[in-house]
Tab-separated table of N, CA and C in Angstrom:
chain	number	residue	atom	x	y	z
A	1	UNK	N	10.738	-137.311	4.288
A	1	UNK	CA	9.632	-137.210	3.447
A	1	UNK	C	9.400	-136.104	2.468
A	2	UNK	N	9.817	-134.940	2.953
A	2	UNK	CA	9.812	-133.879	2.051
A	2	UNK	C	10.585	-133.897	0.867
A	3	UNK	N	11.807	-134.646	1.069
A	3	UNK	CA	12.691	-134.707	-0.107
A	3	UNK	C	12.411	-135.753	-0.951
A	4	UNK	N	11.394	-136.668	-0.649
A	4	UNK	CA	10.856	-137.720	-1.517
A	4	UNK	C	11.843	-138.882	-1.373
A	5	UNK	N	12.721	-139.135	-0.183
A	5	UNK	CA	13.444	-140.336	-0.198
A	5	UNK	C	12.679	-141.378	0.651
A	6	UNK	N	11.736	-141.001	1.429
A	6	UNK	CA	10.849	-141.876	2.191
A	6	UNK	C	9.495	-141.907	1.391
A	7	UNK	N	9.232	-143.146	0.813
A	7	UNK	CA	8.034	-143.346	0.105
A	7	UNK	C	7.026	-144.411	0.691
A	8	UNK	N	5.791	-144.286	0.431
A	8	UNK	CA	4.917	-145.307	0.865
A	8	UNK	C	4.267	-145.781	-0.448
A	9	UNK	N	4.309	-147.222	-0.675
A	9	UNK	CA	3.761	-147.791	-1.941
A	9	UNK	C	4.373	-147.127	-3.141
A	10	UNK	N	5.645	-146.935	-3.132
A	10	UNK	CA	6.566	-146.198	-4.160
A	10	UNK	C	5.906	-144.830	-4.593
A	11	UNK	N	5.264	-144.098	-3.545
A	11	UNK	CA	4.791	-142.769	-3.861
A	11	UNK	C	5.261	-141.832	-2.795
A	12	UNK	N	5.557	-140.626	-3.227
A	12	UNK	CA	5.863	-139.600	-2.210
A	12	UNK	C	4.460	-139.205	-1.519
A	13	UNK	N	4.550	-139.270	-0.240
A	13	UNK	CA	3.401	-138.974	0.655
A	13	UNK	C	3.570	-137.775	1.552
A	14	UNK	N	2.572	-137.318	2.108
A	14	UNK	CA	2.502	-136.226	3.034
A	14	UNK	C	3.057	-136.819	4.317
A	15	UNK	N	3.660	-135.919	5.116
A	15	UNK	CA	4.090	-136.129	6.498
A	15	UNK	C	2.992	-136.520	7.434
A	16	UNK	N	1.755	-136.247	7.149
A	16	UNK	CA	0.672	-136.560	7.946
A	16	UNK	C	0.083	-137.984	7.568
A	17	UNK	N	0.594	-138.614	6.464
A	17	UNK	CA	0.055	-139.877	6.011
A	17	UNK	C	0.149	-140.946	7.195
A	18	UNK	N	-0.962	-141.635	7.381
A	18	UNK	CA	-0.917	-142.696	8.391
A	18	UNK	C	-0.897	-143.995	7.593
A	19	UNK	N	0.042	-144.830	7.900
A	19	UNK	CA	0.277	-146.199	7.342
A	19	UNK	C	-0.841	-147.106	7.547
A	20	UNK	N	-1.169	-147.975	6.614
A	20	UNK	CA	-2.138	-148.952	6.728
A	20	UNK	C	-1.587	-150.297	6.513
A	21	UNK	N	-2.381	-151.414	6.865
A	21	UNK	CA	-1.898	-152.728	6.495
A	21	UNK	C	-1.612	-152.874	5.067
A	22	UNK	N	-0.446	-153.616	4.881
A	22	UNK	CA	-0.050	-153.845	3.582
A	22	UNK	C	0.766	-152.820	2.880
A	23	UNK	N	0.819	-151.514	3.547
A	23	UNK	CA	1.774	-150.504	2.690
A	23	UNK	C	3.183	-150.953	2.983
A	24	UNK	N	3.894	-150.592	1.851
A	24	UNK	CA	5.205	-150.940	1.632
A	24	UNK	C	6.134	-149.603	1.783
A	25	UNK	N	6.851	-149.452	2.781
A	25	UNK	CA	7.682	-148.236	3.005
A	25	UNK	C	9.077	-148.464	2.468
A	26	UNK	N	9.578	-147.538	1.695
A	26	UNK	CA	10.935	-147.732	1.091
A	26	UNK	C	11.640	-146.329	1.537
A	27	UNK	N	12.970	-146.386	1.625
A	27	UNK	CA	13.787	-145.399	1.890
A	27	UNK	C	15.048	-145.377	0.948
A	28	UNK	N	15.127	-144.259	0.234
A	28	UNK	CA	16.252	-144.234	-0.724
A	28	UNK	C	17.412	-143.407	-0.133
A	29	UNK	N	18.519	-144.064	-0.207
A	29	UNK	CA	19.755	-143.364	0.100
A	29	UNK	C	20.817	-143.277	-0.780
A	30	UNK	N	21.340	-142.214	-0.882
A	30	UNK	CA	22.474	-141.843	-1.725
A	30	UNK	C	23.684	-141.917	-1.055
A	31	UNK	N	24.751	-142.834	-1.643
A	31	UNK	CA	25.872	-143.111	-0.996
A	31	UNK	C	26.975	-142.798	-1.896
A	32	UNK	N	28.054	-142.246	-1.414
A	32	UNK	CA	29.311	-142.232	-2.254
A	32	UNK	C	30.213	-143.339	-1.695
A	33	UNK	N	30.704	-143.978	-2.721
A	33	UNK	CA	31.777	-145.104	-2.436
A	33	UNK	C	33.210	-144.513	-2.438
A	34	UNK	N	34.017	-145.107	-1.722
A	34	UNK	CA	35.424	-144.684	-1.709
A	34	UNK	C	35.912	-144.903	-3.193
A	35	UNK	N	36.974	-143.939	-3.835
A	35	UNK	CA	37.555	-144.135	-5.007
A	35	UNK	C	38.266	-145.515	-5.101
A	36	UNK	N	38.318	-145.981	-6.140
A	36	UNK	CA	39.250	-147.179	-6.576
A	36	UNK	C	40.011	-146.707	-7.836
A	37	UNK	N	41.005	-147.620	-8.118
A	37	UNK	CA	41.766	-147.404	-9.231
A	37	UNK	C	40.902	-147.250	-10.617
A	38	UNK	N	41.636	-146.451	-11.572
A	38	UNK	CA	40.805	-146.542	-12.868
A	38	UNK	C	41.452	-147.542	-13.884
A	39	UNK	N	42.442	-148.351	-13.257
A	39	UNK	CA	42.919	-149.516	-14.149
A	39	UNK	C	41.856	-150.458	-14.507
A	40	UNK	N	41.745	-150.849	-15.613
A	40	UNK	CA	40.696	-151.825	-16.151
A	40	UNK	C	40.849	-153.209	-15.656
A	41	UNK	N	39.823	-153.972	-15.539
A	41	UNK	CA	39.825	-155.365	-14.860
A	41	UNK	C	40.171	-156.136	-16.268
A	42	UNK	N	41.232	-156.875	-16.279
A	42	UNK	CA	41.497	-157.663	-17.472
A	42	UNK	C	41.319	-159.063	-17.294
A	43	UNK	N	40.602	-159.676	-18.152
A	43	UNK	CA	40.481	-161.106	-18.215
A	43	UNK	C	41.637	-161.763	-18.810
A	44	UNK	N	42.408	-162.543	-18.039
A	44	UNK	CA	43.575	-163.234	-18.608
A	44	UNK	C	43.341	-164.499	-19.238
A	45	UNK	N	42.371	-165.360	-18.696
A	45	UNK	CA	42.023	-166.527	-19.438
A	45	UNK	C	40.641	-166.937	-18.875
A	46	UNK	N	40.045	-167.800	-19.609
A	46	UNK	CA	38.612	-168.077	-19.239
A	46	UNK	C	38.352	-169.656	-19.906
A	47	UNK	N	37.733	-170.596	-18.986
A	47	UNK	CA	37.458	-171.781	-19.389
A	47	UNK	C	35.846	-171.945	-19.153
A	48	UNK	N	35.410	-173.183	-19.350
A	48	UNK	CA	33.954	-173.369	-19.088
A	48	UNK	C	33.765	-173.194	-17.585
A	49	UNK	N	34.727	-173.604	-16.735
A	49	UNK	CA	34.589	-173.491	-15.267
A	49	UNK	C	35.211	-172.408	-14.579
A	50	UNK	N	36.336	-171.924	-15.023
A	50	UNK	CA	37.261	-170.911	-14.342
A	50	UNK	C	37.353	-169.773	-15.135
A	51	UNK	N	37.644	-168.574	-14.501
A	51	UNK	CA	38.104	-167.389	-15.084
A	51	UNK	C	39.260	-166.753	-14.359
A	52	UNK	N	40.415	-166.505	-14.969
A	52	UNK	CA	41.570	-165.727	-14.308
A	52	UNK	C	41.438	-164.237	-14.704
A	53	UNK	N	41.638	-163.436	-13.536
A	53	UNK	CA	41.522	-162.075	-13.826
A	53	UNK	C	42.637	-161.248	-13.221
A	54	UNK	N	43.087	-160.379	-14.010
A	54	UNK	CA	44.231	-159.433	-13.260
A	54	UNK	C	43.572	-158.447	-12.643
A	55	UNK	N	43.502	-158.614	-11.319
A	55	UNK	CA	42.936	-157.704	-10.251
A	55	UNK	C	43.730	-156.521	-9.823
A	56	UNK	N	43.310	-155.272	-10.155
A	56	UNK	CA	44.050	-154.128	-9.894
A	56	UNK	C	44.070	-153.927	-8.392
A	57	UNK	N	45.057	-153.248	-7.911
A	57	UNK	CA	45.080	-152.976	-6.356
A	57	UNK	C	43.998	-151.844	-6.135
A	58	UNK	N	43.433	-151.890	-4.983
A	58	UNK	CA	42.435	-150.867	-4.403
A	58	UNK	C	41.056	-151.297	-4.621
A	59	UNK	N	40.961	-152.374	-5.567
A	59	UNK	CA	39.604	-152.982	-5.780
A	59	UNK	C	39.238	-154.037	-5.107
A	60	UNK	N	38.261	-154.113	-4.112
A	60	UNK	CA	37.987	-155.179	-3.391
A	60	UNK	C	37.222	-156.301	-4.344
A	61	UNK	N	37.394	-157.501	-3.914
A	61	UNK	CA	36.719	-158.621	-4.726
A	61	UNK	C	35.269	-158.610	-4.662
A	62	UNK	N	34.759	-158.532	-3.494
A	62	UNK	CA	33.200	-158.502	-3.415
A	62	UNK	C	32.717	-157.181	-2.919
A	63	UNK	N	31.374	-157.113	-3.105
A	63	UNK	CA	30.620	-155.955	-2.626
A	63	UNK	C	30.495	-156.191	-1.108
A	64	UNK	N	30.570	-155.065	-0.447
A	64	UNK	CA	30.428	-155.071	1.095
A	64	UNK	C	30.978	-153.744	1.754
A	65	UNK	N	30.589	-153.630	2.824
A	65	UNK	CA	30.921	-152.511	3.679
A	65	UNK	C	30.642	-151.158	2.886
A	66	UNK	N	31.627	-150.501	2.551
A	66	UNK	CA	31.475	-149.155	1.782
A	66	UNK	C	31.405	-149.371	0.279
A	67	UNK	N	31.765	-150.724	-0.186
A	67	UNK	CA	31.804	-150.938	-1.511
A	67	UNK	C	30.609	-151.582	-2.010
A	68	UNK	N	29.952	-151.165	-2.914
A	68	UNK	CA	29.029	-151.903	-3.663
A	68	UNK	C	29.089	-152.120	-5.072
A	69	UNK	N	29.223	-150.919	-5.836
A	69	UNK	CA	29.512	-150.959	-7.218
A	69	UNK	C	31.047	-151.206	-7.589
A	70	UNK	N	31.799	-150.617	-6.799
A	70	UNK	CA	33.277	-150.664	-6.926
A	70	UNK	C	33.955	-151.722	-6.281
A	71	UNK	N	33.489	-153.023	-7.029
A	71	UNK	CA	34.183	-154.263	-6.553
A	71	UNK	C	34.359	-155.104	-7.867
A	72	UNK	N	35.331	-155.987	-7.766
A	72	UNK	CA	35.680	-156.853	-9.004
A	72	UNK	C	34.610	-157.570	-9.470
A	73	UNK	N	33.765	-158.040	-8.551
A	73	UNK	CA	32.708	-158.973	-9.140
A	73	UNK	C	31.629	-158.113	-9.742
A	74	UNK	N	31.429	-156.857	-9.307
A	74	UNK	CA	30.485	-155.891	-9.844
A	74	UNK	C	30.875	-155.472	-11.204
A	75	UNK	N	32.120	-155.222	-11.366
A	75	UNK	CA	32.867	-154.873	-12.584
A	75	UNK	C	32.717	-155.897	-13.594
A	76	UNK	N	33.012	-157.103	-13.187
A	76	UNK	CA	32.921	-158.378	-14.208
A	76	UNK	C	31.403	-158.351	-14.624
A	77	UNK	N	30.467	-158.313	-13.771
A	77	UNK	CA	29.138	-158.374	-14.240
A	77	UNK	C	28.732	-157.279	-15.214
A	78	UNK	N	29.067	-155.904	-14.774
A	78	UNK	CA	28.574	-154.901	-15.552
A	78	UNK	C	29.333	-154.808	-16.898
A	79	UNK	N	30.671	-155.043	-16.869
A	79	UNK	CA	31.370	-154.744	-18.197
A	79	UNK	C	31.688	-156.039	-19.045
A	80	UNK	N	31.440	-157.129	-18.290
A	80	UNK	CA	31.829	-158.367	-19.247
A	80	UNK	C	30.735	-159.304	-19.151
A	81	UNK	N	29.605	-158.910	-18.529
A	81	UNK	CA	28.460	-159.961	-18.334
A	81	UNK	C	28.513	-161.209	-17.766
A	82	UNK	N	29.551	-161.125	-16.741
A	82	UNK	CA	29.694	-162.428	-16.043
A	82	UNK	C	29.171	-162.371	-14.700
A	83	UNK	N	28.310	-163.241	-14.329
A	83	UNK	CA	27.494	-163.290	-13.159
A	83	UNK	C	27.588	-164.578	-12.496
A	84	UNK	N	27.214	-164.549	-11.130
A	84	UNK	CA	27.367	-165.797	-10.311
A	84	UNK	C	28.644	-166.368	-10.303
A	85	UNK	N	29.571	-165.595	-9.974
A	85	UNK	CA	31.195	-166.043	-9.889
A	85	UNK	C	31.379	-166.274	-8.489
A	86	UNK	N	32.254	-167.303	-8.278
A	86	UNK	CA	32.633	-167.910	-7.049
A	86	UNK	C	33.990	-167.704	-6.755
A	87	UNK	N	34.488	-167.252	-5.648
A	87	UNK	CA	35.908	-166.969	-5.391
A	87	UNK	C	36.679	-168.364	-5.045
A	88	UNK	N	37.738	-168.523	-5.538
A	88	UNK	CA	38.657	-169.732	-5.156
A	88	UNK	C	39.607	-169.449	-4.135
A	89	UNK	N	40.207	-168.164	-4.082
A	89	UNK	CA	41.157	-167.817	-3.200
A	89	UNK	C	40.908	-166.312	-3.031
A	90	UNK	N	41.645	-165.564	-1.935
A	90	UNK	CA	41.390	-164.327	-1.845
A	90	UNK	C	42.657	-163.426	-2.167
A	91	UNK	N	42.452	-162.243	-2.459
A	91	UNK	CA	43.349	-161.191	-2.552
A	91	UNK	C	42.941	-159.930	-1.855
A	92	UNK	N	43.725	-159.436	-1.042
A	92	UNK	CA	43.223	-158.170	-0.231
A	92	UNK	C	42.855	-157.094	-1.129
A	93	UNK	N	42.127	-156.146	-0.749
A	93	UNK	CA	41.790	-155.010	-1.529
A	93	UNK	C	42.875	-154.216	-2.129
A	94	UNK	N	43.907	-154.088	-1.326
A	94	UNK	CA	45.067	-153.267	-1.812
A	94	UNK	C	46.083	-154.110	-2.681
A	95	UNK	N	45.850	-155.566	-2.793
A	95	UNK	CA	46.796	-156.327	-3.501
A	95	UNK	C	46.324	-156.424	-4.861
A	96	UNK	N	47.345	-156.364	-5.738
A	96	UNK	CA	46.989	-156.449	-7.215
A	96	UNK	C	47.457	-157.964	-7.631
A	97	UNK	N	46.919	-158.517	-8.649
A	97	UNK	CA	47.551	-159.823	-9.013
A	97	UNK	C	46.506	-160.680	-9.626
A	98	UNK	N	46.790	-161.931	-9.980
A	98	UNK	CA	46.050	-162.934	-10.584
A	98	UNK	C	44.983	-163.467	-9.659
A	99	UNK	N	43.711	-163.419	-9.937
A	99	UNK	CA	42.873	-163.983	-9.066
A	99	UNK	C	41.863	-164.998	-9.931
A	100	UNK	N	41.694	-166.220	-9.295
A	100	UNK	CA	40.760	-167.229	-9.977
A	100	UNK	C	39.510	-167.178	-9.370
A	101	UNK	N	38.528	-167.331	-10.279
A	101	UNK	CA	37.096	-167.217	-9.887
A	101	UNK	C	36.370	-168.450	-10.529
A	102	UNK	N	35.582	-169.161	-9.762
A	102	UNK	CA	34.704	-170.324	-10.418
A	102	UNK	C	33.584	-169.778	-11.158
A	103	UNK	N	33.167	-170.338	-12.122
A	103	UNK	CA	32.020	-169.931	-13.049
A	103	UNK	C	30.853	-170.684	-12.493
A	104	UNK	N	31.091	-171.526	-11.652
A	104	UNK	CA	30.089	-172.357	-10.802
A	104	UNK	C	30.732	-172.902	-9.550
A	105	UNK	N	29.884	-173.068	-8.588
A	105	UNK	CA	30.145	-173.435	-7.282
A	105	UNK	C	31.048	-174.656	-7.174
A	106	UNK	N	30.719	-175.673	-7.911
A	106	UNK	CA	31.527	-176.930	-7.935
A	106	UNK	C	32.883	-176.827	-8.360
A	107	UNK	N	33.081	-176.039	-9.466
A	107	UNK	CA	34.512	-175.764	-10.079
A	107	UNK	C	35.263	-174.975	-9.023
A	108	UNK	N	34.717	-173.865	-8.420
A	108	UNK	CA	35.252	-173.149	-7.286
A	108	UNK	C	35.775	-174.029	-6.179
A	109	UNK	N	35.018	-174.918	-5.771
A	109	UNK	CA	35.353	-175.772	-4.598
A	109	UNK	C	36.526	-176.678	-5.072
A	110	UNK	N	36.519	-177.274	-6.255
A	110	UNK	CA	37.616	-178.200	-6.709
A	110	UNK	C	38.839	-177.487	-6.613
A	111	UNK	N	38.872	-176.186	-7.232
A	111	UNK	CA	40.096	-175.334	-7.176
A	111	UNK	C	40.458	-175.074	-5.771
A	112	UNK	N	39.546	-174.646	-4.952
A	112	UNK	CA	39.742	-174.274	-3.448
A	112	UNK	C	40.503	-175.470	-2.707
A	113	UNK	N	40.162	-176.691	-2.970
A	113	UNK	CA	40.729	-177.827	-2.478
A	113	UNK	C	42.073	-178.048	-2.908
A	114	UNK	N	42.462	-177.701	-4.151
A	114	UNK	CA	43.635	-177.789	-4.632
A	114	UNK	C	44.724	-176.766	-3.928
A	115	UNK	N	44.262	-175.504	-3.719
A	115	UNK	CA	44.986	-174.638	-2.894
A	115	UNK	C	45.239	-175.087	-1.517
A	116	UNK	N	44.271	-175.643	-0.936
A	116	UNK	CA	44.275	-175.981	0.474
A	116	UNK	C	45.141	-177.177	0.624
A	117	UNK	N	45.157	-178.177	-0.469
A	117	UNK	CA	45.949	-179.233	-0.364
A	117	UNK	C	47.471	-179.036	-0.802
A	118	UNK	N	47.711	-177.893	-1.183
A	118	UNK	CA	49.241	-177.612	-1.709
A	118	UNK	C	49.419	-177.857	-3.185
A	119	UNK	N	48.453	-178.326	-3.830
A	119	UNK	CA	48.607	-178.549	-5.379
A	119	UNK	C	48.866	-177.245	-6.099
A	120	UNK	N	48.408	-176.084	-5.548
A	120	UNK	CA	48.598	-174.930	-6.193
A	120	UNK	C	49.149	-173.892	-5.104
A	121	UNK	N	50.182	-173.035	-5.547
A	121	UNK	CA	50.883	-172.202	-4.471
A	121	UNK	C	50.784	-170.809	-4.831
A	122	UNK	N	50.617	-169.800	-4.033
A	122	UNK	CA	50.597	-168.377	-4.490
A	122	UNK	C	51.994	-167.959	-4.177
A	123	UNK	N	52.352	-166.879	-4.971
A	123	UNK	CA	53.560	-166.248	-4.883
A	123	UNK	C	53.362	-164.742	-4.963
A	124	UNK	N	53.832	-164.156	-4.004
A	124	UNK	CA	53.807	-162.656	-3.764
A	124	UNK	C	55.098	-162.037	-4.341
A	125	UNK	N	54.960	-161.141	-5.248
A	125	UNK	CA	56.111	-160.299	-5.804
A	125	UNK	C	55.962	-158.868	-5.456
A	126	UNK	N	56.996	-158.198	-5.086
A	126	UNK	CA	56.943	-156.719	-4.812
A	126	UNK	C	58.011	-156.134	-5.687
A	127	UNK	N	57.596	-154.985	-6.210
A	127	UNK	CA	58.617	-154.118	-7.061
A	127	UNK	C	59.032	-153.000	-6.328
A	128	UNK	N	60.234	-152.875	-5.954
A	128	UNK	CA	60.794	-151.896	-5.154
A	128	UNK	C	61.685	-150.865	-5.911
A	129	UNK	N	61.481	-149.699	-5.802
A	129	UNK	CA	62.254	-148.633	-6.512
A	129	UNK	C	63.282	-148.115	-5.483
A	130	UNK	N	64.499	-147.901	-5.855
A	130	UNK	CA	65.715	-147.359	-5.075
A	130	UNK	C	66.441	-148.547	-4.516
A	131	UNK	N	67.399	-148.194	-3.650
A	131	UNK	CA	68.343	-149.128	-3.058
A	131	UNK	C	67.758	-150.160	-2.113
A	132	UNK	N	68.079	-151.274	-2.244
A	132	UNK	CA	67.410	-152.380	-1.256
A	132	UNK	C	68.658	-153.264	-0.902
A	133	UNK	N	68.642	-153.611	0.431
A	133	UNK	CA	69.767	-154.484	0.946
A	133	UNK	C	69.661	-155.829	0.387
A	134	UNK	N	70.946	-156.385	0.227
A	134	UNK	CA	70.995	-157.758	-0.287
A	134	UNK	C	70.361	-158.841	0.504
A	135	UNK	N	70.325	-158.559	1.783
A	135	UNK	CA	69.687	-159.658	2.674
A	135	UNK	C	68.715	-158.790	3.491
A	136	UNK	N	67.355	-159.291	3.636
A	136	UNK	CA	66.403	-158.536	4.491
A	136	UNK	C	65.582	-159.594	5.125
A	137	UNK	N	65.175	-159.286	6.417
A	137	UNK	CA	64.222	-160.345	7.219
A	137	UNK	C	63.171	-159.334	7.630
A	138	UNK	N	61.968	-159.654	7.461
A	138	UNK	CA	60.735	-158.903	7.894
A	138	UNK	C	60.189	-159.751	9.016
A	139	UNK	N	60.284	-159.265	10.232
A	139	UNK	CA	59.900	-159.908	11.498
A	139	UNK	C	58.993	-158.993	12.303
A	140	UNK	N	58.715	-157.777	11.911
A	140	UNK	CA	57.870	-156.921	12.869
A	140	UNK	C	56.462	-157.438	12.668
A	141	UNK	N	55.771	-157.384	13.979
A	141	UNK	CA	54.365	-157.746	13.937
A	141	UNK	C	53.614	-156.518	13.341
A	142	UNK	N	52.943	-156.810	12.326
A	142	UNK	CA	52.164	-155.825	11.559
A	142	UNK	C	50.635	-156.072	11.717
A	143	UNK	N	49.763	-154.944	11.570
A	143	UNK	CA	48.297	-155.129	11.607
A	143	UNK	C	47.826	-153.789	10.805
A	144	UNK	N	46.716	-154.049	10.270
A	144	UNK	CA	46.082	-152.806	9.664
A	144	UNK	C	45.620	-151.931	10.648
A	145	UNK	N	46.096	-150.724	10.834
A	145	UNK	CA	45.779	-149.790	11.965
A	145	UNK	C	44.535	-148.912	11.493
A	146	UNK	N	44.385	-148.703	10.171
A	146	UNK	CA	43.181	-147.945	9.719
A	146	UNK	C	42.868	-148.475	8.388
A	147	UNK	N	41.849	-149.245	8.449
A	147	UNK	CA	41.494	-150.024	7.154
A	147	UNK	C	40.892	-149.045	6.092
A	148	UNK	N	40.205	-148.004	6.638
A	148	UNK	CA	39.721	-147.007	5.598
A	148	UNK	C	40.779	-146.374	4.927
A	149	UNK	N	41.870	-146.020	5.363
A	149	UNK	CA	43.110	-145.491	4.608
A	149	UNK	C	44.122	-146.373	4.229
A	150	UNK	N	43.831	-147.785	4.640
A	150	UNK	CA	44.956	-148.757	4.495
A	150	UNK	C	46.248	-148.520	4.957
A	151	UNK	N	46.290	-148.108	6.335
A	151	UNK	CA	47.523	-147.844	6.919
A	151	UNK	C	47.917	-149.028	7.784
A	152	UNK	N	49.097	-149.606	7.628
A	152	UNK	CA	49.670	-150.696	8.299
A	152	UNK	C	50.569	-150.257	9.335
A	153	UNK	N	50.526	-150.728	10.629
A	153	UNK	CA	51.344	-150.249	11.711
A	153	UNK	C	51.945	-151.456	12.251
A	154	UNK	N	53.091	-151.347	13.160
A	154	UNK	CA	53.694	-152.283	13.821
A	154	UNK	C	52.847	-152.319	15.149
A	155	UNK	N	52.547	-153.647	15.615
A	155	UNK	CA	51.609	-153.773	16.650
A	155	UNK	C	52.171	-155.069	17.550
A	156	UNK	N	52.494	-154.838	18.894
A	156	UNK	CA	53.145	-155.936	19.593
A	156	UNK	C	52.112	-157.299	19.825
A	157	UNK	N	50.847	-157.005	19.553
A	157	UNK	CA	49.841	-158.113	20.025
A	157	UNK	C	49.623	-159.078	18.745
A	158	UNK	N	50.185	-158.822	17.736
A	158	UNK	CA	50.055	-159.490	16.615
A	158	UNK	C	51.144	-160.550	16.347
A	159	UNK	N	51.006	-161.659	16.010
A	159	UNK	CA	52.054	-162.631	15.541
A	159	UNK	C	52.932	-162.194	14.504
A	160	UNK	N	54.165	-161.993	14.741
A	160	UNK	CA	55.049	-161.392	13.473
A	160	UNK	C	55.167	-162.332	12.500
A	161	UNK	N	55.185	-161.920	11.324
A	161	UNK	CA	55.609	-162.730	10.048
A	161	UNK	C	56.973	-163.112	10.136
A	162	UNK	N	57.430	-164.222	9.493
A	162	UNK	CA	58.742	-164.525	9.215
A	162	UNK	C	58.928	-164.528	7.775
A	163	UNK	N	59.278	-163.531	7.115
A	163	UNK	CA	59.544	-163.483	5.664
A	163	UNK	C	60.918	-163.116	5.382
A	164	UNK	N	61.413	-163.727	4.407
A	164	UNK	CA	62.816	-163.501	3.860
A	164	UNK	C	62.694	-163.120	2.322
A	165	UNK	N	62.433	-161.858	2.023
A	165	UNK	CA	62.451	-161.494	0.566
A	165	UNK	C	63.790	-161.792	0.007
A	166	UNK	N	63.873	-162.105	-1.266
A	166	UNK	CA	65.037	-162.190	-1.923
A	166	UNK	C	64.961	-161.600	-3.361
A	167	UNK	N	66.088	-161.165	-3.823
A	167	UNK	CA	66.097	-160.606	-5.190
A	167	UNK	C	65.811	-161.499	-6.197
A	168	UNK	N	64.936	-161.174	-7.273
A	168	UNK	CA	64.763	-161.948	-8.450
A	168	UNK	C	65.448	-161.334	-9.679
A	169	UNK	N	65.312	-159.980	-9.769
A	169	UNK	CA	65.813	-159.386	-10.829
A	169	UNK	C	66.178	-157.817	-10.467
A	170	UNK	N	67.249	-157.446	-11.066
A	170	UNK	CA	67.530	-156.027	-10.838
A	170	UNK	C	67.681	-155.282	-12.125
A	171	UNK	N	66.957	-154.082	-12.160
A	171	UNK	CA	67.221	-153.330	-13.471
A	171	UNK	C	67.313	-151.694	-13.058
A	172	UNK	N	67.501	-150.830	-13.965
A	172	UNK	CA	67.747	-149.469	-13.545
A	172	UNK	C	66.541	-148.876	-12.726
A	173	UNK	N	65.213	-149.302	-13.081
A	173	UNK	CA	64.138	-148.623	-12.297
A	173	UNK	C	63.804	-149.402	-11.071
A	174	UNK	N	63.930	-150.708	-11.071
A	174	UNK	CA	63.308	-151.349	-9.919
A	174	UNK	C	64.013	-152.740	-9.639
A	175	UNK	N	63.612	-153.299	-8.485
A	175	UNK	CA	64.110	-154.697	-7.992
A	175	UNK	C	62.954	-155.455	-7.892
A	176	UNK	N	62.820	-156.608	-8.437
A	176	UNK	CA	61.723	-157.465	-8.100
A	176	UNK	C	62.174	-158.523	-7.165
A	177	UNK	N	61.341	-158.715	-6.153
A	177	UNK	CA	61.579	-159.451	-4.955
A	177	UNK	C	60.611	-160.737	-4.863
A	178	UNK	N	60.986	-161.752	-4.401
A	178	UNK	CA	60.131	-162.911	-4.177
A	178	UNK	C	60.178	-163.129	-2.626
A	179	UNK	N	58.978	-163.451	-1.977
A	179	UNK	CA	58.937	-163.700	-0.588
A	179	UNK	C	59.259	-165.012	-0.451
A	180	UNK	N	60.038	-165.358	0.589
A	180	UNK	CA	60.419	-166.752	1.044
A	180	UNK	C	60.276	-166.949	2.458
A	181	UNK	N	59.324	-167.914	2.662
A	181	UNK	CA	58.959	-168.155	4.244
A	181	UNK	C	60.235	-168.701	4.951
A	182	UNK	N	60.403	-168.442	6.300
A	182	UNK	CA	61.326	-168.895	7.068
A	182	UNK	C	61.616	-170.380	6.996
């Protein structure tokens, strides 16, 4: 109360104040959000019903947990005036890529059904710098060990993925890979 963070009826009050019926008590909290990338959120395309966005890595899609203003939906509202967006599919916070959002609930649900019915497929590409084996199989059971620091660890209690990445392109600086399910 002395610092003015706890107020009664939007007024700083004395520590000896006794609350009465109808008093509204508010508590102001100052929070620091974890940092996210400074890469801009780019709108790739937009129709009356859908919006396609190039989501940078480290930016969560929705506000929640430790993130309130540092989320894709909050950035689109603040910087582009786009409100009331609905997710069609998800991309993890650390994953960058194309994300579709519905500009209304009905459009988002129609696209979501396309994904679930197999009419739309997601493809994950990884860019690898350095030497990479011609044949690789990822079969270790992985889980996020520390979500705050985005550390992934091998864990025996998790069902292992069965991924077989393959080369798409090789140049001097990187190898592009495409994931192929077993």
